[in-house]
């Protein structure tokens, strides 16, 4: 895993900072997310029906489940050292070009797009995060996400 000091982050604009290991998105994970959110649409939780009727031939993960895995995957891809806090500041752009079938493996590939000093205590970083699906041509997610780093 790549480790970058916050004061050197701007030197890495335009670079891929890292990629996470592959993570399996199991049907159990999909079911737990459905239970936590109340989204029990059949394309996610009815395995037999999804195999027969869904366009993917299998149940698929919720888009919000895949999005919610971005922080975990990112933390396994690279680390910024030095800030006292790292805050999810939101997204400028988010697309979900392909569904994640139950049992698929996903990983994140993260590129640093920009770094800006907000003030003497805060730095705003813009990342391009692509969530790839093993064996699939299209990614699950392409996002421009923001992280606010708070200096000591």
XYZ file of C-alpha atoms in Angstrom:
152
model
C 0.000 0.000 0.000
C 1.216 3.470 -0.887
C 1.707 5.895 2.003
C 1.937 9.613 1.170
C 2.565 12.469 3.611
C -0.130 15.147 3.326
C 2.454 17.869 2.659
C 3.661 15.907 -0.415
C 0.214 15.011 -1.794
C 0.151 17.799 -4.409
C 3.280 16.299 -6.000
C 1.161 13.293 -7.051
C -1.512 15.065 -9.148
C -2.460 12.983 -12.155
C -1.028 9.788 -10.672
C -2.778 6.569 -9.746
C -2.123 6.374 -6.003
C -3.060 2.744 -5.646
C -5.470 -0.070 -6.183
C -7.147 -2.135 -3.516
C -7.098 -5.906 -3.274
C -10.109 -7.667 -4.779
C -13.153 -7.935 -2.494
C -15.973 -10.437 -2.955
C -19.530 -9.102 -2.944
C -21.446 -12.080 -1.607
C -25.177 -12.688 -1.558
C -24.963 -12.550 2.239
C -23.507 -9.025 2.004
C -26.267 -8.003 -0.408
C -28.938 -9.450 1.918
C -27.463 -7.663 4.951
C -27.503 -4.373 3.043
C -31.107 -4.973 1.981
C -32.049 -5.627 5.611
C -30.202 -2.525 6.832
C -31.780 -0.214 4.243
C -35.180 -1.821 3.729
C -34.515 -2.178 -0.013
C -35.637 -5.758 -0.677
C -36.221 -5.405 -4.429
C -36.223 -8.874 -5.958
C -33.252 -8.186 -8.257
C -31.139 -8.059 -5.088
C -32.596 -10.695 -2.769
C -34.656 -13.254 -4.704
C -31.848 -15.450 -6.047
C -34.006 -17.893 -8.022
C -36.154 -15.207 -9.630
C -33.088 -13.094 -10.468
C -31.431 -16.085 -12.156
C -34.502 -16.517 -14.363
C -35.797 -12.968 -14.915
C -33.069 -10.397 -14.231
C -31.147 -9.076 -17.225
C -27.877 -10.104 -15.536
C -28.906 -13.731 -14.935
C -28.108 -13.316 -11.229
C -28.978 -11.095 -8.292
C -27.059 -7.810 -8.203
C -25.707 -5.603 -5.442
C -27.464 -2.356 -4.675
C -25.707 0.628 -6.253
C -25.586 2.217 -2.816
C -23.932 -0.922 -1.419
C -21.161 -0.664 -3.983
C -20.794 3.061 -3.243
C -20.649 2.370 0.490
C -17.653 0.070 -0.060
C -15.578 2.894 -1.571
C -14.026 4.057 1.742
C -13.050 0.530 2.761
C -11.512 -0.186 -0.635
C -9.736 3.186 -0.708
C -8.174 2.618 2.708
C -6.660 -0.582 1.354
C -5.263 1.180 -1.750
C -3.334 4.108 -0.231
C -2.886 6.119 2.950
C -2.384 9.825 3.540
C -0.242 10.410 6.628
C -0.232 13.530 8.758
C -3.815 14.779 9.001
C -5.666 14.622 12.324
C -8.870 13.864 10.429
C -9.922 12.740 6.971
C -13.482 13.699 6.099
C -15.668 12.462 3.240
C -16.516 15.800 1.625
C -18.846 14.401 -1.036
C -18.741 13.836 -4.766
C -18.682 16.037 -7.817
C -19.710 13.244 -10.146
C -20.856 9.639 -9.856
C -21.801 7.082 -12.483
C -22.721 3.394 -12.153
C -22.046 1.948 -15.631
C -22.401 -1.724 -14.685
C -24.169 -3.804 -12.041
C -22.192 -5.967 -9.612
C -23.513 -9.531 -9.751
C -23.703 -11.497 -6.532
C -20.411 -13.360 -6.046
C -18.369 -10.883 -8.103
C -15.009 -9.496 -7.039
C -14.474 -5.729 -7.090
C -11.543 -3.395 -6.431
C -10.855 0.324 -6.516
C -8.270 2.150 -8.592
C -7.701 5.683 -7.342
C -6.126 8.630 -9.148
C -5.389 12.013 -7.574
C -7.029 14.707 -9.716
C -6.385 17.864 -7.670
C -5.275 19.212 -4.287
C -6.200 22.641 -2.920
C -5.374 24.399 0.331
C -8.708 25.591 1.709
C -7.086 27.471 4.591
C -4.141 26.967 6.965
C -5.812 23.917 8.550
C -7.645 22.204 5.680
C -6.672 20.590 2.382
C -9.256 19.449 -0.177
C -8.285 16.539 -2.437
C -10.217 15.443 -5.512
C -9.888 11.802 -6.554
C -11.098 9.791 -9.503
C -12.180 6.425 -8.135
C -13.000 3.549 -10.457
C -14.544 0.412 -8.966
C -13.634 -2.419 -11.320
C -15.450 -5.769 -11.572
C -13.154 -8.722 -12.174
C -13.751 -10.178 -15.637
C -16.090 -7.368 -16.748
C -15.362 -4.753 -19.378
C -17.294 -1.899 -17.734
C -16.633 -0.726 -14.176
C -19.255 -0.666 -11.442
C -18.503 2.934 -10.479
C -16.661 5.918 -11.878
C -16.651 8.735 -9.340
C -15.008 12.051 -8.675
C -14.928 12.077 -4.903
C -13.638 14.626 -2.411
C -11.692 14.246 0.815
C -11.052 17.064 3.271
C -7.894 16.622 5.328
C -7.493 18.513 8.606
C -3.942 19.426 9.565
C -2.742 19.215 13.181
